[in-house]
């Protein structure tokens, strides 16, 4: 064996150990061992096998480089090219695994379809609100991993030139040959067959398998059924079939005195942020309105939250609406009634893809997005409010108007001007590249103070809106809606931000609806974002049953909501007044059912089993609601 081959193998061995070190930080070995010894064995074998599998693309590209250049360059140049490819590809691999580990540490998720959508969709990365220091930090980390791999290659080359290395490889040559590769292949097959069998029967391995980044699910239900092996029923939920929405043609008669509608949505506005200290303007306005104290978003992220509130549907319908680029029915109704409409966001309409779903049929000249202009979120909020008020000023007063605005001030990094500071101390900046769970715990109070200051600035912009509407006597015939897209957690349950879990801090938001000539009220019953549309549609003269276009309830009725649905990219939570049950949406998901109390307390396995047994009827209701608008019906759709 040449020194070159020895160096390359030693380099990959040390890189393999580095990979294991990075990945191990996300895996709960001790907890798994204490809970189930068989699952622990499965986890350990999977962990070591996947450490090898992560490096296969680098192996393959290195080998391809060698075979491609073998007849074109001298031996020394070929070796340099191979060293370069090996260093570059392993640096990318370890950097990706490190980023994946940090993502899991901070947000409880691995790189998945949601993260890839964020990266690939225009406006996705900008929506994170990273600072210049964060970008510089990420660049330094990337360079650091590249230099680390250069260092490992240099050490491997130096070691391969020592006599000790020759003796080591000579005595262990069988370990590095085809036998080890065959053993790895057989173990890989065994691990995935074990998972497939367990998935079909006991579901013991699904929890530990999801600890291993990029674990590839293998299902062989058909094979096991053919062998007579009985399986457990899948608990996943998936809306299937072609979208049929609305179920019947929307029938409406324009009211003789139609209401104007001002719909104000804030990023990351958690329920307890609406109070007299942080938001005096909104709090005062709420005293004149109907305030819903137990409101749930339809998601733990912007995509699901905004979709649910404007569609009146569970946000798991998002993908069907996106595929068919179907817009919101309530907007179609207002368009047919001659409403003047303008839409504003301090983010982008392209991420999430609201321009291809909710606002798909809206003209581009009515949609105004300010992100990407090198201004901070609070500056864009101020500009948008000015533009929105200008639109109302210049409207045709003989026609009703609808306007929608999405505020960005409370989006992490949490934006505010100096005059909005009411909470100290606060972090001057958030460098995402340097964040860790330990650092977050230590700094969560000054970080949350940034959020409080940002929400206080949001309140100042709400105040501008309220003042204008009052000054111009528009509150006599204008409905005003104040709502958050989702909440924001500050380590109350181990995470920061949103989009990670279904704890109350991430899914509960304020909901305030001002209706002309309606007495102020405080409603303490459970409500959902999905209830807003079926509340407004009758006010627009829509005579259809709400089941034609929504699964929500009319908030002005006496109907009591028994449960709500909250979704993220691949899970859906059923929440009632006692429990939360989180279901996987797709059969391919490794995530299995998770059960907690309604106030986010863990329950024992035995209690979880009892709850699931009692909630079988609820599961059937979920399946009906998620397919309610996917049934093949021969009905015309449209607005009359």
XYZ file of N, CA and C in Angstrom, residues 268-271 486-491 496-498 504-508:
54
model
N -45.044 36.810 14.890
C -44.588 36.335 16.211
C -45.236 37.063 17.388
N -46.518 37.360 17.291
C -47.221 38.092 18.356
C -47.863 37.085 19.306
N -47.182 36.784 20.401
C -47.678 35.783 21.341
C -48.776 36.367 22.226
N -49.601 35.480 22.771
C -50.837 35.895 23.430
C -50.607 36.848 24.592
N -48.513 33.646 14.651
C -48.196 32.552 15.572
C -47.567 33.180 16.801
N -47.159 32.376 17.750
C -46.527 32.896 18.954
C -45.015 32.907 18.860
N -44.359 32.976 20.000
C -42.892 33.011 20.069
C -42.475 32.478 21.438
N -41.656 31.461 21.428
C -41.198 30.858 22.689
C -39.862 31.449 23.106
N -39.678 31.602 24.399
C -38.412 32.084 24.946
C -37.893 31.096 25.989
N -37.641 29.879 25.520
C -37.033 28.809 26.312
C -37.935 28.303 27.438
N -36.253 28.298 21.482
C -36.438 29.730 21.239
C -37.054 29.915 19.867
N -38.050 30.799 19.792
C -38.637 31.122 18.504
C -39.936 30.378 18.254
N -40.081 29.861 17.039
C -41.305 29.172 16.642
C -40.948 28.125 15.593
N -47.924 26.113 23.967
C -48.797 27.286 23.894
C -48.063 28.552 23.482
N -46.832 28.717 23.958
C -46.091 29.935 23.645
C -45.879 30.107 22.149
N -45.858 29.006 21.398
C -45.648 29.085 19.955
C -46.944 29.149 19.154
N -48.072 28.764 19.752
C -49.301 28.648 18.955
C -50.446 29.540 19.424
N -50.324 30.163 20.589
C -51.373 31.055 21.083
C -51.057 32.490 20.683
